[in-house]
Amino acid sequence: MNKKIILLVILMLISTFSVGCDKKEASDYKLYYIDIDVTKLMPQDYKATSTTNKEEIVKKLLTCLREKPNIKEARRTIPNEVKINKISLSSGLLVIDFNKKYRKLSTTEEVLCRAGIVRTLLQVNGINKVKFTINGDELLDLSGEVIGYMDEESFVDNPGEQINSIMTEQITLYFANKNGNRLEKETRVVHYSSNISKEKLIMEQLLKGPDKKGALSTIPKGTQLINISISDGVCYVNLDETFKNQNYEITEPVVIYSIVNSLSQIDEVSKVQISINGDTSGNYRYSYALSKMYAPDYSLIASKKED
């Protein structure tokens, strides 16, 4: 009898230990699938056995995204006809090479497919950025520009909110030229969640800085957008005090109008007011009163000769 009790206890301990190991070895991920109407991403919880081989994890997650999800309202993220030629991972940079069928995806489907894959794979420890290629060639956006490596900022969303429908927008941003005395115009195609307002989208892209070679960011690195809103034709931009830490090689009007001109592309915006920590007293540097509402000034844009 005692032997049976001891054996039962041992079996229970083994069972408990095994469950504990399973929990320890399992990793939780969210697989991002596309809804059946092809308008948004839908997350599904997934538990994978842990492994130190990152490429194996990536392959497993990609296989899952090729399969039909358990969610009735969702469909597979990677269509059957789209094949993966190879993947390569080096120093946190993951490259996924697809066959030419990837180019046949509609604009909306392609953006959602890309967002779903990138959001899923960035959860893997050690993967910092993801790039897509097509038979070895760079993937291009709607304007013909190379998309390159993507991270969590490539698909703009409101923090803490579930991603809604993905939208594609071509926006115009204004940065400083290399001399800091004129504005450089940059056109950028961005993919973002409909949860985010266009004014916030523009400011967040402006805060990221220029992609264009030779252009300079007009807003100091680390500046935070506290809030932004539009009322009666005026866009109110509230930045934190880091905005005061300016590069004085960039002139005052270039800084002010990089923000004003960028936001004025929104139909509802005719003027812009900038505040620092909600304070509109005093001046920005010397000449520009924070209490004033500024209309756009396109005379500061550099000509092609000046470029």
Tab-separated table of C-alpha atoms in Angstrom:
chain	number	residue	atom	x	y	z
A	1	MET	CA	0.000	0.000	0.000
A	2	ASN	CA	2.802	2.381	0.991
A	3	LYS	CA	4.631	1.581	-2.259
A	4	LYS	CA	1.507	2.479	-4.248
A	5	ILE	CA	1.187	5.805	-2.416
A	6	ILE	CA	4.859	6.624	-2.990
A	7	LEU	CA	4.547	5.718	-6.675
A	8	LEU	CA	1.430	7.893	-7.014
A	9	VAL	CA	3.213	10.848	-5.387
A	10	ILE	CA	6.201	10.406	-7.715
A	11	LEU	CA	3.918	10.330	-10.757
A	12	MET	CA	2.166	13.485	-9.562
A	13	LEU	CA	5.502	15.237	-9.076
A	14	ILE	CA	6.664	14.187	-12.531
A	15	SER	CA	3.395	15.444	-14.029
A	16	THR	CA	3.688	18.770	-12.193
A	17	PHE	CA	7.330	19.143	-13.223
A	18	SER	CA	6.476	18.405	-16.854
A	19	VAL	CA	3.707	21.003	-16.914
A	20	GLY	CA	6.066	23.532	-15.392
A	21	CYS	CA	8.670	22.830	-18.079
A	22	ASP	CA	6.080	23.183	-20.820
A	23	LYS	CA	5.097	26.581	-19.496
A	24	LYS	CA	8.701	27.648	-19.215
A	25	GLU	CA	9.583	26.488	-22.720
A	26	ALA	CA	6.503	27.972	-24.338
A	27	SER	CA	6.527	31.459	-25.798
A	28	ASP	CA	3.429	33.559	-26.392
A	29	TYR	CA	2.999	35.340	-29.708
A	30	LYS	CA	0.229	37.085	-31.551
A	31	LEU	CA	-0.298	36.033	-35.141
A	32	TYR	CA	-1.685	38.902	-37.214
A	33	TYR	CA	-4.167	37.699	-39.823
A	34	ILE	CA	-6.194	39.701	-42.352
A	35	ASP	CA	-9.951	39.976	-41.911
A	36	ILE	CA	-12.133	38.492	-44.655
A	37	ASP	CA	-13.101	41.967	-45.907
A	38	VAL	CA	-9.390	42.851	-46.290
A	39	THR	CA	-9.719	46.015	-44.222
A	40	LYS	CA	-7.784	45.322	-41.012
A	41	LEU	CA	-5.554	42.962	-39.041
A	42	MET	CA	-6.923	40.502	-36.509
A	43	PRO	CA	-4.606	39.056	-33.826
A	44	GLN	CA	-4.735	35.416	-32.745
A	45	ASP	CA	-2.864	34.072	-29.727
A	46	TYR	CA	-0.235	31.449	-30.466
A	47	LYS	CA	2.013	29.446	-28.177
A	48	ALA	CA	5.174	28.028	-29.713
A	49	THR	CA	7.754	25.761	-28.126
A	50	SER	CA	10.770	27.862	-27.309
A	51	THR	CA	13.981	27.357	-29.256
A	52	THR	CA	17.262	29.230	-29.421
A	53	ASN	CA	17.211	29.104	-33.224
A	54	LYS	CA	15.571	32.371	-34.281
A	55	GLU	CA	15.298	31.356	-37.931
A	56	GLU	CA	13.326	28.266	-36.940
A	57	ILE	CA	10.918	30.431	-34.940
A	58	VAL	CA	10.536	32.774	-37.919
A	59	LYS	CA	9.851	29.872	-40.277
A	60	LYS	CA	7.242	28.470	-37.915
A	61	LEU	CA	5.466	31.817	-37.549
A	62	LEU	CA	5.499	32.352	-41.315
A	63	THR	CA	4.047	28.867	-41.796
A	64	CYS	CA	1.234	29.778	-39.402
A	65	LEU	CA	0.503	32.968	-41.358
A	66	ARG	CA	0.168	30.860	-44.511
A	67	GLU	CA	-2.463	28.669	-42.882
A	68	LYS	CA	-6.135	29.364	-42.351
A	69	PRO	CA	-6.652	30.946	-38.903
A	70	ASN	CA	-9.048	29.741	-36.235
A	71	ILE	CA	-10.848	33.086	-36.338
A	72	LYS	CA	-13.936	32.816	-38.547
A	73	GLU	CA	-13.778	36.460	-39.581
A	74	ALA	CA	-10.129	36.211	-40.700
A	75	ARG	CA	-8.166	34.769	-43.599
A	76	ARG	CA	-4.553	33.731	-44.049
A	77	THR	CA	-2.068	36.614	-44.153
A	78	ILE	CA	0.152	35.118	-46.870
A	79	PRO	CA	-1.880	33.917	-49.886
A	80	ASN	CA	-1.213	30.425	-51.285
A	81	GLU	CA	0.276	31.724	-54.523
A	82	VAL	CA	2.834	33.879	-52.698
A	83	LYS	CA	5.882	31.744	-51.949
A	84	ILE	CA	8.879	32.493	-49.760
A	85	ASN	CA	12.143	31.880	-51.605
A	86	LYS	CA	14.382	32.284	-48.579
A	87	ILE	CA	14.927	34.149	-45.331
A	88	SER	CA	18.171	35.500	-43.919
A	89	LEU	CA	18.901	36.948	-40.495
A	90	SER	CA	21.979	38.930	-39.535
A	91	SER	CA	22.558	41.269	-36.578
A	92	GLY	CA	18.835	41.611	-35.878
A	93	LEU	CA	17.974	42.391	-39.512
A	94	LEU	CA	15.634	39.896	-41.163
A	95	VAL	CA	15.214	39.728	-44.949
A	96	ILE	CA	12.349	37.745	-46.484
A	97	ASP	CA	12.533	37.097	-50.218
A	98	PHE	CA	9.218	36.364	-51.984
A	99	ASN	CA	8.412	35.132	-55.473
A	100	LYS	CA	7.029	37.487	-58.139
A	101	LYS	CA	3.417	36.628	-57.213
A	102	TYR	CA	3.807	39.042	-54.292
A	103	ARG	CA	3.614	41.913	-56.793
A	104	LYS	CA	0.131	40.737	-57.850
A	105	LEU	CA	-1.391	41.604	-54.467
A	106	SER	CA	-3.759	44.570	-54.423
A	107	THR	CA	-2.497	47.693	-52.665
A	108	THR	CA	-4.624	47.148	-49.560
A	109	GLU	CA	-3.885	43.428	-49.378
A	110	GLU	CA	-0.154	44.041	-49.795
A	111	VAL	CA	-0.029	46.617	-47.005
A	112	LEU	CA	-2.010	44.388	-44.652
A	113	CYS	CA	0.086	41.350	-45.576
A	114	ARG	CA	3.279	43.277	-44.911
A	115	ALA	CA	1.984	44.771	-41.669
A	116	GLY	CA	0.780	41.373	-40.451
A	117	ILE	CA	4.107	39.684	-41.154
A	118	VAL	CA	6.242	42.472	-39.701
A	119	ARG	CA	4.136	42.852	-36.537
A	120	THR	CA	4.227	39.094	-35.987
A	121	LEU	CA	7.967	38.654	-36.515
A	122	LEU	CA	9.082	41.674	-34.491
A	123	GLN	CA	7.871	39.799	-31.410
A	124	VAL	CA	10.782	37.360	-31.792
A	125	ASN	CA	13.616	38.327	-29.464
A	126	GLY	CA	16.615	39.580	-31.423
A	127	ILE	CA	14.703	40.673	-34.528
A	128	ASN	CA	14.765	44.454	-34.792
A	129	LYS	CA	13.801	45.134	-38.400
A	130	VAL	CA	12.315	43.250	-41.347
A	131	LYS	CA	12.808	43.818	-45.069
A	132	PHE	CA	10.949	42.310	-48.032
A	133	THR	CA	12.520	41.581	-51.412
A	134	ILE	CA	10.993	40.119	-54.578
A	135	ASN	CA	13.264	37.591	-56.283
A	136	GLY	CA	16.177	39.528	-54.823
A	137	ASP	CA	14.914	42.975	-55.889
A	138	GLU	CA	13.962	45.702	-53.410
A	139	LEU	CA	10.260	46.162	-52.644
A	140	LEU	CA	9.026	49.604	-53.774
A	141	ASP	CA	6.179	51.759	-52.470
A	142	LEU	CA	3.489	53.498	-54.532
A	143	SER	CA	5.814	56.382	-55.386
A	144	GLY	CA	8.572	54.040	-56.574
A	145	GLU	CA	10.768	54.520	-53.509
A	146	VAL	CA	12.559	51.609	-51.842
A	147	ILE	CA	10.685	50.564	-48.685
A	148	GLY	CA	13.719	48.942	-47.063
A	149	TYR	CA	13.787	47.770	-43.468
A	150	MET	CA	10.595	48.084	-41.429
A	151	ASP	CA	10.041	48.228	-37.688
A	152	GLU	CA	7.169	48.996	-35.311
A	153	GLU	CA	7.121	52.631	-36.507
A	154	SER	CA	6.627	51.679	-40.154
A	155	PHE	CA	2.922	51.060	-39.578
A	156	VAL	CA	1.683	54.006	-37.539
A	157	ASP	CA	-0.856	53.157	-34.859
A	158	ASN	CA	-2.142	54.675	-31.642
A	159	PRO	CA	-0.314	53.079	-28.684
A	160	GLY	CA	-2.587	50.876	-26.609
A	161	GLU	CA	-5.273	50.632	-29.269
A	162	GLN	CA	-6.011	47.626	-31.424
A	163	ILE	CA	-5.091	48.276	-35.014
A	164	ASN	CA	-8.081	49.138	-37.143
A	165	SER	CA	-8.128	49.366	-40.926
A	166	ILE	CA	-4.800	50.123	-42.599
A	167	MET	CA	-4.753	53.246	-44.748
A	168	THR	CA	-2.191	54.421	-47.276
A	169	GLU	CA	-1.478	58.118	-47.600
A	170	GLN	CA	0.988	60.200	-49.563
A	171	ILE	CA	2.055	63.164	-47.450
A	172	THR	CA	4.388	66.103	-47.948
A	173	LEU	CA	6.843	67.016	-45.215
A	174	TYR	CA	9.160	69.994	-44.951
A	175	PHE	CA	12.640	69.715	-43.450
A	176	ALA	CA	15.673	72.021	-43.481
A	177	ASN	CA	18.161	72.060	-46.333
A	178	LYS	CA	21.843	71.376	-45.620
A	179	ASN	CA	22.473	75.079	-44.935
A	180	GLY	CA	19.536	75.351	-42.544
A	181	ASN	CA	18.128	78.441	-44.252
A	182	ARG	CA	15.536	76.949	-46.615
A	183	LEU	CA	12.886	74.243	-46.581
A	184	GLU	CA	13.376	70.913	-48.335
A	185	LYS	CA	10.206	69.260	-49.582
A	186	GLU	CA	9.911	65.499	-49.108
A	187	THR	CA	7.061	63.305	-50.319
A	188	ARG	CA	6.494	60.154	-48.305
A	189	VAL	CA	4.039	57.262	-48.645
A	190	VAL	CA	2.975	55.983	-45.228
A	191	HIS	CA	0.736	53.170	-44.066
A	192	TYR	CA	-1.159	53.827	-40.888
A	193	SER	CA	-4.127	52.763	-38.793
A	194	SER	CA	-7.381	54.653	-39.209
A	195	ASN	CA	-7.288	55.062	-35.413
A	196	ILE	CA	-4.776	57.869	-35.840
A	197	SER	CA	-5.631	61.387	-37.032
A	198	LYS	CA	-3.893	62.805	-40.085
A	199	GLU	CA	-2.446	65.716	-38.100
A	200	LYS	CA	-0.868	63.304	-35.614
A	201	LEU	CA	0.429	61.174	-38.469
A	202	ILE	CA	2.132	64.175	-40.080
A	203	MET	CA	3.708	65.348	-36.823
A	204	GLU	CA	4.982	61.868	-35.971
A	205	GLN	CA	6.550	61.566	-39.411
A	206	LEU	CA	8.065	65.035	-39.014
A	207	LEU	CA	9.522	64.007	-35.643
A	208	LYS	CA	11.133	60.953	-37.238
A	209	GLY	CA	13.228	63.234	-39.437
A	210	PRO	CA	14.004	63.246	-43.168
A	211	ASP	CA	14.728	60.317	-45.463
A	212	LYS	CA	16.046	62.641	-48.141
A	213	LYS	CA	19.823	62.839	-48.332
A	214	GLY	CA	21.194	66.247	-47.346
A	215	ALA	CA	18.033	67.347	-45.527
A	216	LEU	CA	18.099	68.135	-41.800
A	217	SER	CA	15.503	67.569	-39.113
A	218	THR	CA	14.067	70.849	-37.827
A	219	ILE	CA	12.813	69.392	-34.552
A	220	PRO	CA	15.335	68.303	-31.883
A	221	LYS	CA	15.766	64.565	-31.416
A	222	GLY	CA	13.729	63.258	-28.497
A	223	THR	CA	11.000	65.896	-28.744
A	224	GLN	CA	7.639	64.449	-27.713
A	225	LEU	CA	4.258	65.362	-29.150
A	226	ILE	CA	2.057	65.877	-26.090
A	227	ASN	CA	-1.144	66.395	-28.045
A	228	ILE	CA	-2.471	67.821	-31.288
A	229	SER	CA	-5.950	68.892	-32.381
A	230	ILE	CA	-7.812	70.918	-34.995
A	231	SER	CA	-10.506	73.458	-34.160
A	232	ASP	CA	-12.049	76.150	-36.370
A	233	GLY	CA	-9.325	75.853	-38.983
A	234	VAL	CA	-6.460	76.064	-36.489
A	235	CYS	CA	-4.177	73.130	-35.728
A	236	TYR	CA	-2.907	73.280	-32.143
A	237	VAL	CA	0.437	71.524	-31.642
A	238	ASN	CA	1.677	70.951	-28.095
A	239	LEU	CA	5.323	69.820	-27.826
A	240	ASP	CA	7.398	69.109	-24.740
A	241	GLU	CA	10.264	71.345	-23.602
A	242	THR	CA	12.820	69.347	-25.615
A	243	PHE	CA	11.643	71.474	-28.535
A	244	LYS	CA	13.647	74.356	-27.013
A	245	ASN	CA	16.929	72.469	-27.524
A	246	GLN	CA	17.396	73.790	-31.014
A	247	ASN	CA	20.152	73.468	-33.567
A	248	TYR	CA	20.890	77.160	-34.071
A	249	GLU	CA	22.387	76.453	-37.482
A	250	ILE	CA	18.776	76.092	-38.628
A	251	THR	CA	17.026	79.447	-38.855
A	252	GLU	CA	13.892	80.309	-36.860
A	253	PRO	CA	11.495	80.589	-39.823
A	254	VAL	CA	12.652	77.241	-41.230
A	255	VAL	CA	11.847	75.519	-37.928
A	256	ILE	CA	8.441	77.174	-37.564
A	257	TYR	CA	7.335	76.730	-41.163
A	258	SER	CA	8.526	73.150	-41.433
A	259	ILE	CA	5.727	72.415	-38.957
A	260	VAL	CA	3.211	74.947	-40.297
A	261	ASN	CA	3.619	74.038	-43.966
A	262	SER	CA	3.547	70.297	-43.270
A	263	LEU	CA	0.282	70.520	-41.317
A	264	SER	CA	-1.329	72.979	-43.728
A	265	GLN	CA	-1.686	70.259	-46.368
A	266	ILE	CA	-4.724	69.130	-44.352
A	267	ASP	CA	-7.831	70.703	-45.896
A	268	GLU	CA	-9.247	71.711	-42.506
A	269	VAL	CA	-6.068	73.567	-41.475
A	270	SER	CA	-5.463	77.192	-42.443
A	271	LYS	CA	-3.254	78.183	-39.486
A	272	VAL	CA	-1.061	76.504	-36.865
A	273	GLN	CA	-0.268	77.435	-33.272
A	274	ILE	CA	2.657	75.840	-31.429
A	275	SER	CA	2.856	75.572	-27.640
A	276	ILE	CA	5.509	74.144	-25.323
A	277	ASN	CA	4.107	72.062	-22.470
A	278	GLY	CA	0.804	73.822	-23.151
A	279	ASP	CA	2.343	77.272	-22.655
A	280	THR	CA	1.869	79.886	-25.392
A	281	SER	CA	3.514	82.784	-23.550
A	282	GLY	CA	6.815	84.186	-24.745
A	283	ASN	CA	8.614	83.622	-28.019
A	284	TYR	CA	10.203	80.764	-29.860
A	285	ARG	CA	13.837	81.889	-29.779
A	286	TYR	CA	13.616	85.608	-30.527
A	287	SER	CA	11.053	86.593	-33.137
A	288	TYR	CA	8.204	84.096	-33.231
A	289	ALA	CA	5.496	84.584	-30.607
A	290	LEU	CA	3.973	81.312	-29.454
A	291	SER	CA	0.636	83.053	-28.971
A	292	LYS	CA	0.417	83.734	-32.707
A	293	MET	CA	-1.300	81.502	-35.248
A	294	TYR	CA	0.841	81.041	-38.350
A	295	ALA	CA	-0.389	80.624	-41.922
A	296	PRO	CA	1.795	78.617	-44.333
A	297	ASP	CA	4.671	80.306	-46.157
A	298	TYR	CA	5.897	78.420	-49.204
A	299	SER	CA	8.418	81.086	-50.215
A	300	LEU	CA	10.946	79.371	-47.936
A	301	ILE	CA	11.052	76.231	-50.083
A	302	ALA	CA	14.439	75.743	-51.748
A	303	SER	CA	14.512	75.804	-55.541
A	304	LYS	CA	16.088	72.960	-57.518
A	305	LYS	CA	19.090	75.205	-58.209
A	306	GLU	CA	19.588	75.675	-54.470
A	307	ASP	CA	19.425	71.884	-53.960
